[in-house]
Short mmCIF file of C-alpha atoms and ligand atoms in Angstrom, two decimals:
data_model
loop_
_atom_site.label_atom_id
_atom_site.label_comp_id
_atom_site.label_asym_id
_atom_site.label_seq_id
_atom_site.Cartn_x
_atom_site.Cartn_y
_atom_site.Cartn_z
CA MET A 138 86.52 3.45 158.66
CA SER A 139 89.14 1.17 157.15
CA SER A 140 92.64 1.20 158.72
CA THR A 141 94.36 1.67 155.38
CA PRO A 142 95.41 5.39 154.50
CA ARG A 143 93.10 7.72 153.15
CA VAL A 144 93.55 7.82 149.23
CA ALA A 145 93.43 11.27 147.46
CA LEU A 146 93.70 12.41 143.88
CA VAL A 147 94.80 15.88 142.97
CA THR A 148 94.65 16.99 139.32
CA GLY A 149 97.25 19.30 138.05
CA ALA A 150 99.62 18.36 140.99
CA ASN A 151 103.05 19.04 139.24
CA LYS A 152 103.21 22.77 140.24
CA GLY A 153 101.30 25.56 141.95
CA ILE A 154 98.48 25.22 144.26
CA GLY A 155 97.93 21.46 143.26
CA HIS A 156 101.40 20.41 144.30
CA ALA A 157 101.18 22.29 147.51
CA VAL A 158 97.74 20.60 148.25
CA ALA A 159 99.40 17.21 147.23
CA ARG A 160 102.24 17.67 149.57
CA ARG A 161 99.92 18.72 152.47
CA LEU A 162 97.47 15.86 152.15
CA GLY A 163 100.54 13.55 151.97
CA GLU A 164 101.94 15.06 155.19
CA LEU A 165 98.62 14.32 156.72
CA GLY A 166 99.28 10.67 156.07
CA MET A 167 97.31 10.11 152.81
CA ARG A 168 98.23 8.23 149.64
CA VAL A 169 98.25 10.81 147.21
CA TYR A 170 97.89 10.36 143.28
CA LEU A 171 99.41 13.30 141.54
CA GLY A 172 97.31 13.61 138.34
CA VAL A 173 99.86 15.16 135.63
CA ARG A 174 99.40 15.40 131.93
CA ASP A 175 103.17 15.11 131.21
CA GLY A 176 105.20 12.08 132.16
CA GLU A 177 108.50 14.02 133.01
CA ARG A 178 106.61 16.64 135.04
CA GLY A 179 104.55 13.99 136.81
CA ARG A 180 107.79 11.79 137.63
CA THR A 181 109.63 14.87 138.87
CA ALA A 182 106.67 15.85 141.16
CA GLU A 183 106.55 12.52 142.57
CA ARG A 184 110.30 12.44 143.22
CA ASP A 185 109.96 15.64 145.03
CA LEU A 186 107.20 14.51 147.56
CA ARG A 187 108.78 10.93 147.82
CA ALA A 188 112.18 12.56 148.85
CA ASP A 189 110.31 13.96 152.00
CA GLY A 190 108.90 10.40 152.82
CA LEU A 191 105.36 10.94 151.39
CA ASP A 192 103.18 8.29 149.64
CA ALA A 193 103.00 10.17 146.35
CA ARG A 194 102.22 8.30 143.13
CA PHE A 195 102.08 9.83 139.71
CA VAL A 196 99.39 8.88 137.47
CA ARG A 197 99.04 10.37 133.88
CA LEU A 198 95.90 12.40 133.69
CA ASP A 199 94.93 14.92 131.00
CA VAL A 200 91.78 16.24 132.21
CA THR A 201 90.56 17.25 128.62
CA ASP A 202 90.73 13.68 127.57
CA GLU A 203 87.80 11.34 128.86
CA ALA A 204 89.89 8.18 128.03
CA SER A 205 92.73 9.48 130.15
CA ALA A 206 90.40 9.96 133.20
CA LEU A 207 89.10 6.60 132.77
CA LEU A 208 92.47 4.98 132.59
CA ALA A 209 93.70 6.97 135.68
CA ALA A 210 90.55 5.63 137.52
CA LYS A 211 91.54 2.01 136.35
CA HIS A 212 95.01 2.41 137.69
CA ILE A 213 94.00 3.83 141.17
CA ASP A 214 91.38 1.03 141.42
CA GLU A 215 93.96 -1.72 140.64
CA GLU A 216 96.32 -0.20 143.15
CA SER A 217 94.07 1.26 145.82
CA HIS A 218 90.62 0.11 145.24
CA ARG A 219 88.90 3.30 146.24
CA LEU A 220 89.24 7.06 146.56
CA ASP A 221 88.57 9.13 149.53
CA VAL A 222 89.36 12.63 148.19
CA LEU A 223 89.37 14.17 144.89
CA VAL A 224 90.70 17.73 144.45
CA ASN A 225 89.86 19.00 140.86
CA ASN A 226 92.53 21.58 140.68
CA ALA A 227 93.85 21.69 137.15
CA GLY A 228 92.80 24.84 135.38
CA VAL A 229 93.90 27.27 132.91
CA GLY A 230 93.64 31.04 132.72
CA GLY A 231 92.01 32.83 129.73
CA SER A 232 92.93 35.65 127.56
CA VAL A 233 92.24 39.28 129.05
CA SER A 234 90.25 40.46 126.19
CA ALA A 235 87.04 42.05 126.63
CA PRO A 236 83.89 40.05 126.27
CA SER A 237 83.16 41.78 123.11
CA GLU A 238 86.47 40.86 121.41
CA VAL A 239 86.93 37.32 123.00
CA SER A 240 87.90 34.42 120.64
CA LEU A 241 85.35 31.62 120.70
CA ASP A 242 88.04 29.05 120.12
CA GLU A 243 89.76 30.32 123.39
CA VAL A 244 86.63 30.17 125.29
CA ARG A 245 86.07 26.38 124.15
CA ARG A 246 89.70 25.77 125.12
CA THR A 247 89.22 27.19 128.64
CA TYR A 248 85.98 25.23 128.97
CA GLU A 249 87.68 21.98 128.01
CA THR A 250 89.95 22.17 131.11
CA ASN A 251 88.03 24.10 133.57
CA VAL A 252 84.45 22.88 133.15
CA PHE A 253 84.44 19.61 130.83
CA GLY A 254 87.68 18.36 132.49
CA VAL A 255 85.93 18.46 135.88
CA ILE A 256 83.09 16.45 134.70
CA ALA A 257 85.07 13.95 132.94
CA VAL A 258 87.41 13.43 136.06
CA THR A 259 84.63 13.44 138.54
CA ASN A 260 82.51 10.90 136.73
CA ALA A 261 85.37 8.77 136.07
CA MET A 262 86.31 8.63 139.85
CA LEU A 263 82.77 8.47 141.38
CA PRO A 264 82.63 4.62 141.29
CA LEU A 265 85.83 4.79 143.46
CA LEU A 266 84.74 7.61 145.62
CA ARG A 267 81.38 5.70 146.09
CA ARG A 268 83.51 2.92 147.87
CA SER A 269 84.87 5.29 150.44
CA GLN A 270 82.96 5.65 153.73
CA ALA A 271 83.62 9.62 153.73
CA ALA A 272 84.47 10.77 150.42
CA ARG A 273 85.16 14.70 149.62
CA ILE A 274 85.42 16.49 146.39
CA VAL A 275 86.94 19.74 146.20
CA ASN A 276 86.60 21.94 143.25
CA VAL A 277 89.29 24.76 142.91
CA SER A 278 87.41 27.65 141.71
CA SER A 279 87.79 31.38 141.98
CA VAL A 280 86.11 34.46 143.45
CA LEU A 281 86.13 35.64 139.94
CA GLY A 282 83.35 32.97 139.38
CA SER A 283 81.20 34.39 141.80
CA LEU A 284 78.15 36.08 139.88
CA ALA A 285 77.08 37.85 143.17
CA HIS A 286 80.29 39.64 143.57
CA ALA A 287 80.53 40.11 139.80
CA ALA A 288 77.20 41.88 139.83
CA ALA A 289 78.19 44.01 142.72
CA ARG A 290 81.57 44.56 141.39
CA HIS A 291 82.91 43.78 144.79
CA ASP A 292 85.94 41.67 145.37
CA PRO A 293 85.59 40.52 148.94
CA THR A 294 89.50 39.60 148.92
CA GLY A 295 90.34 43.18 148.35
CA VAL A 296 92.76 42.38 145.36
CA PHE A 297 90.61 44.51 143.23
CA ALA A 298 89.35 48.10 144.22
CA GLU A 299 85.76 48.77 144.96
CA GLY A 300 83.77 48.99 141.73
CA VAL A 301 86.49 47.03 139.85
CA PHE A 302 85.88 43.34 138.87
CA PRO A 303 87.76 41.86 135.86
CA ALA A 304 85.52 41.09 132.98
CA LEU A 305 87.39 38.05 132.00
CA LEU A 306 84.81 36.12 130.00
CA GLU A 307 86.52 32.81 129.45
CA TYR A 308 87.92 32.34 132.99
CA ASN A 309 85.18 34.04 134.95
CA THR A 310 82.33 32.22 133.41
CA SER A 311 84.13 28.87 133.33
CA LYS A 312 84.54 29.08 137.17
CA ALA A 313 81.09 30.26 137.39
CA ALA A 314 79.96 27.07 135.61
CA LEU A 315 82.44 25.09 137.86
CA ASN A 316 80.46 26.59 140.92
CA ALA A 317 77.24 25.45 139.25
CA LEU A 318 78.58 21.96 138.81
CA THR A 319 79.63 22.00 142.31
CA VAL A 320 76.25 22.55 143.70
CA THR A 321 74.62 20.12 141.26
CA TYR A 322 77.08 17.36 142.12
CA ALA A 323 76.50 18.19 145.85
CA ASN A 324 72.83 17.59 145.55
CA GLU A 325 73.13 14.40 143.81
CA LEU A 326 75.86 12.99 146.30
CA ARG A 327 74.49 14.55 149.44
CA GLY A 328 72.52 11.28 150.38
CA GLU A 329 75.54 9.38 150.00
CA GLY A 330 77.89 11.04 152.36
CA ILE A 331 80.00 12.64 149.73
CA LEU A 332 80.65 16.27 150.52
CA VAL A 333 81.23 18.42 147.43
CA ASN A 334 82.41 22.00 147.87
CA ALA A 335 84.15 24.85 145.94
CA VAL A 336 87.12 26.87 146.99
CA SER A 337 88.73 30.27 146.09
CA PRO A 338 92.38 29.71 147.10
CA GLY A 339 93.15 33.44 147.20
CA PHE A 340 95.39 35.38 144.84
CA VAL A 341 98.50 33.09 144.76
CA ALA A 342 101.85 33.59 142.95
CA THR A 343 101.86 30.73 140.46
CA ASP A 344 102.45 30.41 136.45
CA ILE A 345 98.58 30.87 135.94
CA ASN A 346 99.03 34.72 136.76
CA GLY A 347 102.67 35.42 135.95
CA HIS A 348 103.44 35.11 139.70
CA ARG A 349 101.71 38.32 140.56
CA GLY A 350 99.66 36.83 143.46
CA HIS A 351 100.64 37.76 146.96
CA LEU A 352 100.08 34.26 148.53
CA THR A 353 102.31 31.38 148.45
CA PRO A 354 101.06 28.14 146.86
CA GLU A 355 101.22 26.76 150.46
CA GLN A 356 98.90 29.45 151.65
CA GLY A 357 96.95 28.79 148.79
CA ALA A 358 96.61 25.08 149.63
CA ARG A 359 95.17 25.94 153.15
CA VAL A 360 91.23 26.00 152.41
CA PRO A 361 91.45 23.36 149.70
CA VAL A 362 93.01 20.95 152.33
CA LEU A 363 90.41 21.99 154.82
CA LEU A 364 87.75 21.12 152.58
CA ALA A 365 89.51 17.76 151.52
CA THR A 366 89.56 16.79 155.28
CA LEU A 367 86.18 17.67 156.42
CA GLY A 368 84.51 15.63 159.26
CA ASP A 369 81.27 13.87 158.52
CA ASP A 370 79.32 16.90 159.90
CA GLY A 371 81.11 19.15 157.40
CA PRO A 372 79.13 21.26 154.88
CA THR A 373 78.30 20.40 151.40
CA ALA A 374 77.53 22.95 148.54
CA VAL A 375 79.56 25.64 149.98
CA PHE A 376 82.04 28.10 148.45
CA LEU A 377 84.82 28.85 150.92
CA GLY A 378 87.41 31.29 150.24
CA GLU A 379 90.85 31.95 151.75
CA ASP A 380 90.98 34.87 154.14
CA GLY A 381 93.72 34.26 156.53
CA SER A 382 91.45 32.84 159.10
CA ASP A 383 91.30 29.42 160.45
CA THR A 384 88.10 28.45 158.89
CA GLY A 385 88.19 30.22 155.57
CA ARG A 386 85.10 32.65 154.65
CA GLU A 387 82.05 31.57 152.98
CA LEU A 388 81.58 33.41 149.84
CA ALA A 389 78.28 34.25 147.77
CA TRP A 390 77.91 32.10 144.58
N1 LIG M 533 96.84 31.40 141.47
C1 LIG M 533 95.81 31.98 141.75
O1 LIG M 533 95.88 33.06 142.23
C2 LIG M 533 94.42 31.41 141.64
C3 LIG M 533 93.23 31.80 142.05
C4 LIG M 533 92.13 31.44 141.97
C5 LIG M 533 91.93 30.04 141.51
N2 LIG M 533 93.13 29.35 140.94
C6 LIG M 533 92.89 28.02 140.41
O2 LIG M 533 93.75 27.16 140.99
C7 LIG M 533 94.09 26.10 140.18
C8 LIG M 533 95.55 25.87 140.10
O3 LIG M 533 96.20 26.97 139.44
P1 LIG M 533 97.65 27.56 139.89
O4 LIG M 533 97.45 28.83 140.27
O5 LIG M 533 98.29 26.55 140.63
O6 LIG M 533 98.32 27.56 138.36
P2 LIG M 533 99.40 26.73 137.64
O7 LIG M 533 100.57 26.87 138.49
O8 LIG M 533 99.45 27.18 136.32
O9 LIG M 533 98.92 25.34 137.76
C9 LIG M 533 97.87 24.71 136.89
C10 LIG M 533 97.96 23.15 136.84
O10 LIG M 533 96.85 22.72 136.12
C11 LIG M 533 97.39 21.79 135.22
N3 LIG M 533 96.70 21.55 133.95
C12 LIG M 533 96.27 22.52 133.09
N4 LIG M 533 95.71 21.89 132.11
C13 LIG M 533 95.69 20.57 132.44
C14 LIG M 533 95.14 19.31 131.80
N5 LIG M 533 94.46 19.57 130.69
N6 LIG M 533 95.25 18.14 132.35
C15 LIG M 533 95.81 18.09 133.51
N7 LIG M 533 96.45 19.10 134.16
C16 LIG M 533 96.41 20.36 133.64
C17 LIG M 533 98.99 22.40 134.97
O11 LIG M 533 99.66 21.32 134.31
P3 LIG M 533 100.86 21.62 133.22
O12 LIG M 533 102.00 22.05 134.01
O13 LIG M 533 101.04 20.27 132.57
O14 LIG M 533 100.32 22.73 132.27
C18 LIG M 533 99.39 22.82 136.30
O15 LIG M 533 99.80 21.60 137.13
C19 LIG M 533 93.31 26.60 138.99
O16 LIG M 533 92.20 25.87 138.67
C20 LIG M 533 93.21 28.09 138.96
O17 LIG M 533 92.07 28.60 138.09
C21 LIG M 533 94.21 30.00 140.90
#
């Protein structure tokens, strides 16, 4: 293992769970790139973490723009030459319309960020991740993306009552697709020591849900950080949920 610090990229790191994940990885001694689409928001987030002595570096990244992902990879390559951790955190919510009333444009918009954005960023970063001796990819998903739990109408986190599982077509199916991506990438990369896992961070008070969640962003960052710091014997292709325990709880896909 090289003696230089581990290098991480967190997408959507200007606020919410992504910002808390970036802070924690910085506190663990990593150099953390904050992938943020807006310059002012990115520089503010960078200043915030640097003020606490962390090696945080803003890199402009709009995950819906493949060229932006490639430019971000070029920037990281020039400065740091490799990437050890990629946290695909950037995400958007969807409308609360019933599936029968959903707008196809809204579905496309949600998929651009939550699904296609993850492919664009992952593929742009893979040449850098392949230079790491122990790369980790963490996809920030949601229990709402679990087909098993949706079919059983059972929310293992207890946020929704038994028999109630929100039918949010855009969001839930985008996270189900993200889960499928996770397993697919994990299977391609398992021979290369790159561990790829998905996480459900719990119901966290952030802008995405109008701050209705009951966990803080720091609490929501816990399991993503656990997966970002797995040892070489750690799992790949698992879906881990926040449950207040030290290890997190494995969820059904
Ligand atoms: N909060 C929860 O209870 C919860 C539960 C399960 C899963 N999640 C997942 O957790 C992740 C983080 O969400 P959050 O709760 O922290 O919400 P949030 O506070 O709204 O943060 C979302 C982040 O994603 C960024 N983003 C959105 N579109 C982007 C794009 N095209 N390019 C780059 N960045 C983009 C946002 O940047 P801007 O500020 O520029 O918009 C923001 O930094 C999401 O994937 C979400 O689905 C959240």
